PDB file of C-alpha atoms in Angstrom:
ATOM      1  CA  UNK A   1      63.696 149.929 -55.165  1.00 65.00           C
ATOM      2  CA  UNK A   2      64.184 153.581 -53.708  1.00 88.00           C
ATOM      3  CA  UNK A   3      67.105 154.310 -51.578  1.00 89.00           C
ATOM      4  CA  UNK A   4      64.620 154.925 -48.449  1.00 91.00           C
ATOM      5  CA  UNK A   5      63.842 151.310 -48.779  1.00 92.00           C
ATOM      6  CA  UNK A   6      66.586 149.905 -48.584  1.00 93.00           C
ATOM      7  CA  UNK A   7      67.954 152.500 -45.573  1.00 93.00           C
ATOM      8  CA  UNK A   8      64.442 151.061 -43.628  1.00 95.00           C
ATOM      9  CA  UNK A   9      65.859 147.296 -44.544  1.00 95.00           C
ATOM     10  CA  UNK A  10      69.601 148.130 -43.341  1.00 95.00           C
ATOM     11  CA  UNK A  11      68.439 149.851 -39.989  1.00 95.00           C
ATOM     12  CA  UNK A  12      66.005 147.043 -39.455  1.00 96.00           C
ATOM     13  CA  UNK A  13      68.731 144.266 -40.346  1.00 95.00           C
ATOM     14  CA  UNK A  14      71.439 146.294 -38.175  1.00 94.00           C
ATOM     15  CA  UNK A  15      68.429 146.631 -34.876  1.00 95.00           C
ATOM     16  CA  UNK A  16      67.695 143.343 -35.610  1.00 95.00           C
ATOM     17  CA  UNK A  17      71.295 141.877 -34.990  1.00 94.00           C
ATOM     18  CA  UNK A  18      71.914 144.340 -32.192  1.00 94.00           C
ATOM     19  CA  UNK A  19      68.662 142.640 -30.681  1.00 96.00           C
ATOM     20  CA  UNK A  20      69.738 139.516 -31.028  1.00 96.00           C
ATOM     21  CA  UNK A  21      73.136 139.810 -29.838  1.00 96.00           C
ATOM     22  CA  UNK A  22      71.596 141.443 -26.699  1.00 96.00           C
ATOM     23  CA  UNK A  23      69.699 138.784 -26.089  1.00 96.00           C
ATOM     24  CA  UNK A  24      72.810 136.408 -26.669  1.00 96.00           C
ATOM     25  CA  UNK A  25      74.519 137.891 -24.125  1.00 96.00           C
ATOM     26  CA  UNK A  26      72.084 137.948 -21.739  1.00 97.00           C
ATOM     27  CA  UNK A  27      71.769 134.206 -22.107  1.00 97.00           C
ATOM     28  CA  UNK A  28      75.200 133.246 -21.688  1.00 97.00           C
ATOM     29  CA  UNK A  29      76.199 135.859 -18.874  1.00 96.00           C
ATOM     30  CA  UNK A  30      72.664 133.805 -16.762  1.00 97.00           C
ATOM     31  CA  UNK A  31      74.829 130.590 -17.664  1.00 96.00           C
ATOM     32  CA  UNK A  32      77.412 131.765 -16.355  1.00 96.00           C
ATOM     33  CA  UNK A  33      75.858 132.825 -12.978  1.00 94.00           C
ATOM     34  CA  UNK A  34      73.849 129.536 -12.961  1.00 95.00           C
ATOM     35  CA  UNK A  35      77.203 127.774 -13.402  1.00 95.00           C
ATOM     36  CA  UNK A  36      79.290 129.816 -10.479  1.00 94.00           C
ATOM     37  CA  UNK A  37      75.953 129.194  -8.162  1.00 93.00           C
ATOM     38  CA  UNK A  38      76.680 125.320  -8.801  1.00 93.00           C
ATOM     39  CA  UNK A  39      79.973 126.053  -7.898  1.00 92.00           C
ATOM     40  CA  UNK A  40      79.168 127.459  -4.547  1.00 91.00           C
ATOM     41  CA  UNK A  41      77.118 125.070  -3.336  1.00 92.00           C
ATOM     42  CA  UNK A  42      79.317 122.139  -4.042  1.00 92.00           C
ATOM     43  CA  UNK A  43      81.656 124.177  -2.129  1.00 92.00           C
ATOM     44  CA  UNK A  44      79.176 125.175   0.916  1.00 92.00           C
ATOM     45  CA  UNK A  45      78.626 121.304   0.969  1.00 93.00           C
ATOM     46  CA  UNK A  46      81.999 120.240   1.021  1.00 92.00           C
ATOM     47  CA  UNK A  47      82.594 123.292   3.955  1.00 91.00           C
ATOM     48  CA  UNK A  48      79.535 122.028   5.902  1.00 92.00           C
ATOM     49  CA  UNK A  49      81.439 118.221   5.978  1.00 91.00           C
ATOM     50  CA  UNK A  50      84.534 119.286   7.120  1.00 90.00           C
ATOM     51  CA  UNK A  51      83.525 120.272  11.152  1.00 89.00           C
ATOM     52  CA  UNK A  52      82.892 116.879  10.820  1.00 87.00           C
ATOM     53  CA  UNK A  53      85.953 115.826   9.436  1.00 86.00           C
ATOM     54  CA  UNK A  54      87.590 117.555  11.987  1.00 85.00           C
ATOM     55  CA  UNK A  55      85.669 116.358  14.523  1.00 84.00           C
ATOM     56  CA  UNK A  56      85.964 112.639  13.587  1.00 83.00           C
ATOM     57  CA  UNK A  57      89.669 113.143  13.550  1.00 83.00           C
ATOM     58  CA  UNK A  58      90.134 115.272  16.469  1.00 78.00           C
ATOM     59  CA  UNK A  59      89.047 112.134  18.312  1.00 78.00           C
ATOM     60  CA  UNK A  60      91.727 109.975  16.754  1.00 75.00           C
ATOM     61  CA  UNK A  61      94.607 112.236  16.802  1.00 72.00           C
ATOM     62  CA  UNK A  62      93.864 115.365  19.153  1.00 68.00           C
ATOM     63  CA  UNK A  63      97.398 116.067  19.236  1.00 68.00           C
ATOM     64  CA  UNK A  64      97.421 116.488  15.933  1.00 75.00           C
ATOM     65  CA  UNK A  65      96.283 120.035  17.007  1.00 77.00           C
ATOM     66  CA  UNK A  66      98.389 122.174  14.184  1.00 82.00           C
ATOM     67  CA  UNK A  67      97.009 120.269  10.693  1.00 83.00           C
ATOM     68  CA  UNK A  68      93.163 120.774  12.643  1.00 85.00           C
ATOM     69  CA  UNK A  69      93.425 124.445  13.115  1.00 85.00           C
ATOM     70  CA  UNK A  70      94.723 124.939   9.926  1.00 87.00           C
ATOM     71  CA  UNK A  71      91.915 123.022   8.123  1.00 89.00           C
ATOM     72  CA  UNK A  72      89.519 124.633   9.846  1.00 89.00           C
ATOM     73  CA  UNK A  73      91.725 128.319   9.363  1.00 91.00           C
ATOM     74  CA  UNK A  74      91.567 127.734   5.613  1.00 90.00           C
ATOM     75  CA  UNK A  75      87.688 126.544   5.902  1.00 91.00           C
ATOM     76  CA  UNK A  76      86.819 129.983   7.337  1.00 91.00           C
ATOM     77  CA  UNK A  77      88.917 132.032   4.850  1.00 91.00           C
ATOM     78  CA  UNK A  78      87.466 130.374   1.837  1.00 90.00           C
ATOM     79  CA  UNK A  79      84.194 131.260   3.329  1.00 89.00           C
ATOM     80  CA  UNK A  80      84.760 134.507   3.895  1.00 91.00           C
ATOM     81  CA  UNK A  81      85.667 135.569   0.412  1.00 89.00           C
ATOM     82  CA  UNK A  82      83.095 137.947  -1.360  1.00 89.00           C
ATOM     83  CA  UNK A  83      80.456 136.619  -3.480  1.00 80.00           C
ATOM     84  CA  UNK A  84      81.534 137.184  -7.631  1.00 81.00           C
ATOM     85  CA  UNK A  85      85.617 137.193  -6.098  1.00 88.00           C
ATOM     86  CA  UNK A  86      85.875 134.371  -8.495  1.00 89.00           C
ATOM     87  CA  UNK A  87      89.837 134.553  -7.990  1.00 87.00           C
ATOM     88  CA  UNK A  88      90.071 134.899  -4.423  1.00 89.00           C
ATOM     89  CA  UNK A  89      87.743 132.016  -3.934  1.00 90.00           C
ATOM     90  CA  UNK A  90      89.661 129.724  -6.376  1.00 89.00           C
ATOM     91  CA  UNK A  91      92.379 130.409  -4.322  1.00 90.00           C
ATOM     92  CA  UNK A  92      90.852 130.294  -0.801  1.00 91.00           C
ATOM     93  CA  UNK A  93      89.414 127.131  -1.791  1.00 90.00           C
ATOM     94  CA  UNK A  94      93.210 125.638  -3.380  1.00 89.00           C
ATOM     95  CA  UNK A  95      94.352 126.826   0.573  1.00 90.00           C
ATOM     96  CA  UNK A  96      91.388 124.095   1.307  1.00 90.00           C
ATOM     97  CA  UNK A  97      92.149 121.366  -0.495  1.00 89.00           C
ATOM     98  CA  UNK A  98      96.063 121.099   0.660  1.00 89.00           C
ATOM     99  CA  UNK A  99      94.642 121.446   4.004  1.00 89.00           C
ATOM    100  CA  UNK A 100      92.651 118.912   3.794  1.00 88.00           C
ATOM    101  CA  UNK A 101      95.065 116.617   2.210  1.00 87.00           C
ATOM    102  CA  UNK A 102      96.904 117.050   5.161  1.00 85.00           C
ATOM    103  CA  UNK A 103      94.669 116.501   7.555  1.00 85.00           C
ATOM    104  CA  UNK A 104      93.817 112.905   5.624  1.00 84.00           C
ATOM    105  CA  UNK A 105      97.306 112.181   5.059  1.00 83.00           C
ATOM    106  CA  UNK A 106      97.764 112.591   9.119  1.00 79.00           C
ATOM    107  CA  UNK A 107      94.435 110.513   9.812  1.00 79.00           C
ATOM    108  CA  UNK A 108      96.183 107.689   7.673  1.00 78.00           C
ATOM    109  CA  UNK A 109      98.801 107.503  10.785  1.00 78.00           C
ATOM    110  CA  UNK A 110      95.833 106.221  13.191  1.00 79.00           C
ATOM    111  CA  UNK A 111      94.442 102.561  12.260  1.00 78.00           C
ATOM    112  CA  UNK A 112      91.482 102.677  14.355  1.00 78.00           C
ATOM    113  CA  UNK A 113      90.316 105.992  12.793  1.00 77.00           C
ATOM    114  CA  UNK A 114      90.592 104.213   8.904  1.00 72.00           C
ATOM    115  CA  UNK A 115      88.408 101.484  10.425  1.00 75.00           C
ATOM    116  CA  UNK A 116      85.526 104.021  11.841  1.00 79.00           C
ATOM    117  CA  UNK A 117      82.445 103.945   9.732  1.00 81.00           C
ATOM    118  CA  UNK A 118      81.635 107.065  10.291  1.00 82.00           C
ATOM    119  CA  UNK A 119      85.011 108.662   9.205  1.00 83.00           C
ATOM    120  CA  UNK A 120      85.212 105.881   6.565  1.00 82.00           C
ATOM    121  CA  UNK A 121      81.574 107.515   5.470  1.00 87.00           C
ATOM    122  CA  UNK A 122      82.980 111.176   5.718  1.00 86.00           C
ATOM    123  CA  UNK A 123      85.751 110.535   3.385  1.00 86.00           C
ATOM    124  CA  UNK A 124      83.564 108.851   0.741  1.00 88.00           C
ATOM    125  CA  UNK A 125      81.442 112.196   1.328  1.00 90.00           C
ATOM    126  CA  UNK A 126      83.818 114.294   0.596  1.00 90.00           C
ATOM    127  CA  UNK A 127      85.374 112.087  -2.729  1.00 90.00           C
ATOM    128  CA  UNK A 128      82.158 112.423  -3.724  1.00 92.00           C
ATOM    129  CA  UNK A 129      82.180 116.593  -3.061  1.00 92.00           C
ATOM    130  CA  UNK A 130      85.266 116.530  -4.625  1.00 91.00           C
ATOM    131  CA  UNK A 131      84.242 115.294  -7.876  1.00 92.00           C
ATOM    132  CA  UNK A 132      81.163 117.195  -8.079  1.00 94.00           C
ATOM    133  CA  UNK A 133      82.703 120.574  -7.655  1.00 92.00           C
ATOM    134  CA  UNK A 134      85.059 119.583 -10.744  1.00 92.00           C
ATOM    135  CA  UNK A 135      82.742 118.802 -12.576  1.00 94.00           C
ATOM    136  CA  UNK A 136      80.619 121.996 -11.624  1.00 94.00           C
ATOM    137  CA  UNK A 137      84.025 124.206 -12.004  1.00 94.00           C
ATOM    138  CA  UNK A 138      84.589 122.583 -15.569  1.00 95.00           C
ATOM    139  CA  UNK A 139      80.478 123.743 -16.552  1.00 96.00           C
ATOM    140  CA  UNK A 140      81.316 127.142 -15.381  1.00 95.00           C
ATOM    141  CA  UNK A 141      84.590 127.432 -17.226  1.00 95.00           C
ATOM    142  CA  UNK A 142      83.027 126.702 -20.329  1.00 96.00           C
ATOM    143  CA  UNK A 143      79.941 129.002 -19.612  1.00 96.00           C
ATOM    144  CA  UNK A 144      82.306 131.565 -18.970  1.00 96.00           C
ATOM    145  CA  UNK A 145      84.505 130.877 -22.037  1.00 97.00           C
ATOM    146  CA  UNK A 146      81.670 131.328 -24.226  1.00 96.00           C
ATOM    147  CA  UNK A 147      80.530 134.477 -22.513  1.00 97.00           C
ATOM    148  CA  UNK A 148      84.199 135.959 -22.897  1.00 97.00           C
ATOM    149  CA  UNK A 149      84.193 134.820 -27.058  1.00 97.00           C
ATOM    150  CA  UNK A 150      80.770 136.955 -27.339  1.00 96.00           C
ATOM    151  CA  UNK A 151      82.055 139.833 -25.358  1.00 96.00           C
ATOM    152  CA  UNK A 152      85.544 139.880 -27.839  1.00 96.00           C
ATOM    153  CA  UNK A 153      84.522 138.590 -30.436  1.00 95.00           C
ATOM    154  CA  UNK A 154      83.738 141.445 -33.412  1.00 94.00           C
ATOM    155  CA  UNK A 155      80.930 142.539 -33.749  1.00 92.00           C
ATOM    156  CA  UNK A 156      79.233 141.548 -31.052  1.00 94.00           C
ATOM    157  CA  UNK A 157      82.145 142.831 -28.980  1.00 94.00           C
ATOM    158  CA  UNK A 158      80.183 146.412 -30.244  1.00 94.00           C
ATOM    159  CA  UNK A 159      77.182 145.592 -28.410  1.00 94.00           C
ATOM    160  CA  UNK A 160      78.892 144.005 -25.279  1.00 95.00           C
ATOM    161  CA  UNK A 161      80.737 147.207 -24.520  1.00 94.00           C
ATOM    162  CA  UNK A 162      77.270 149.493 -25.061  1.00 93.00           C
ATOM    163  CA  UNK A 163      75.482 147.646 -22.239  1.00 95.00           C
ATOM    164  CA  UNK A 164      78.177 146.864 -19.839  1.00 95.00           C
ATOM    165  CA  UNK A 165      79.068 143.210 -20.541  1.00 96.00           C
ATOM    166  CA  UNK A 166      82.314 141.959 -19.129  1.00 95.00           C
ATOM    167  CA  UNK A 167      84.432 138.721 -19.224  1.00 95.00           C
ATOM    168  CA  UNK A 168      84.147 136.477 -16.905  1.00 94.00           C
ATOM    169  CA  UNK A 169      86.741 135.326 -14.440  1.00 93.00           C
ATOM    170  CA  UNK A 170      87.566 131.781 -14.906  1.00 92.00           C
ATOM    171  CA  UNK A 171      87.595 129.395 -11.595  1.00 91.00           C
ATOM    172  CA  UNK A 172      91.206 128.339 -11.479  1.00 84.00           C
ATOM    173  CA  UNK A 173      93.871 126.959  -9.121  1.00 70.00           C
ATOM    174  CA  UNK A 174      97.101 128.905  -9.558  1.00 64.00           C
ATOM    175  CA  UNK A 175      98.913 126.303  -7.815  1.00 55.00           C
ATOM    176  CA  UNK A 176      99.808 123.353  -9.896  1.00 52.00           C
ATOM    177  CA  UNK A 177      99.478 120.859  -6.514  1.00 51.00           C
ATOM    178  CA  UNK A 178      95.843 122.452  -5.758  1.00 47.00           C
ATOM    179  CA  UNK A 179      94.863 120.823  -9.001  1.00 48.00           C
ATOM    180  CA  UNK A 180      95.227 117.600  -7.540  1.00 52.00           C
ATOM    181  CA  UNK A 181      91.955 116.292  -6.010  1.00 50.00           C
ATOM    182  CA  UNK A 182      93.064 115.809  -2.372  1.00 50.00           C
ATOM    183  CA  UNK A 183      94.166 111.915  -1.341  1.00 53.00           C
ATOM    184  CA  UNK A 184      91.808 110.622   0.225  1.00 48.00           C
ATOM    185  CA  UNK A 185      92.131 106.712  -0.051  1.00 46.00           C
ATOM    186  CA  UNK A 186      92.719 104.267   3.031  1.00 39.00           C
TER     187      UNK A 186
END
């Protein structure tokens, strides 16, 4: 074999991989995106519920006026976090939840509001949210795990850093009580 030969086969091995690799990335950084757009719409779901929440409750326990305003302070923040601030909305959203535990631990002071099917229906609503957007934060954790290995990992690492691919942020709670789903039971 001549040496030109086998310089053709090592370029076209080494554009081949690069290619590949590319295309690799590409793949995982649409998971992740896929997976964070999951995310946000369990979360849009679970923001849309809680007017109602409030609502349901405000009914029950008006005077509870302190634990209302702060559920619906916390519901605006989260909102108003910047799309791709993974980190700001995990912790927005951690603000949320203890809010919102609150809020149901007050409504379990109130008998007649346990009993009212439509706050009875609300609350199984929002378990229900509650799940989902685990489950939804746990897919795009491990989409964005195995976008992070590909953009460290040698040599692929080579071709992340020539066409701008970055880690991912993972959706966490950085306080140990916002990892609690929020009590909900009656």
């Amino acid at each position: 074999m001549s040496s030109s030969l086998i310089l053709i086969i090592i370029v076209v091995a080494v554009v081949g991989y690069a290619i590949v690799t590319y295309n690799a990335l590409v793949r995982v950084r649409q998971m992740v995106q896929e997976a964070w757009s999951g995310i946000d719409v369990q979360l849009k779901r679970r923001a849309d519920l809680i007017p109602n929440i409030v609502e349901t409750v405000k009914g029950y326990a008006g005077h509870e006026k302190e634990t209302l305003e702060k559920v619906t302070e916390m519901r605006t923040r989260a909102q108003s976090v910047p799309a791709g601030d993974v980190a700001g909305r995990a912790a927005a959203e951690g603000m949320l939840s203890q809010a919102l535990g609150r809020l149901m631990a007050v409504a379990e002071a109130y008998p007649d509001l346990k009993a009212n099917e439509n706050f009875r229906d609300l609350q199984g609503t929002l378990e229900t949210l509650e799940s989902e957007i685990q489950m939804a934060r746990r897919y795009y954790n491990g989409s964005a795990r195995e976008l992070n290995v590909k953009v460290e990992s040698f040599p692929s690492n080579l071709i992340a850093s020539q066409f701008g691919f970055a880690k991912a942020d993972y959706f966490e709670l950085e306080n140990e009580a916002d990892r609690q789903t929020p009590e909900v039971k009656f």
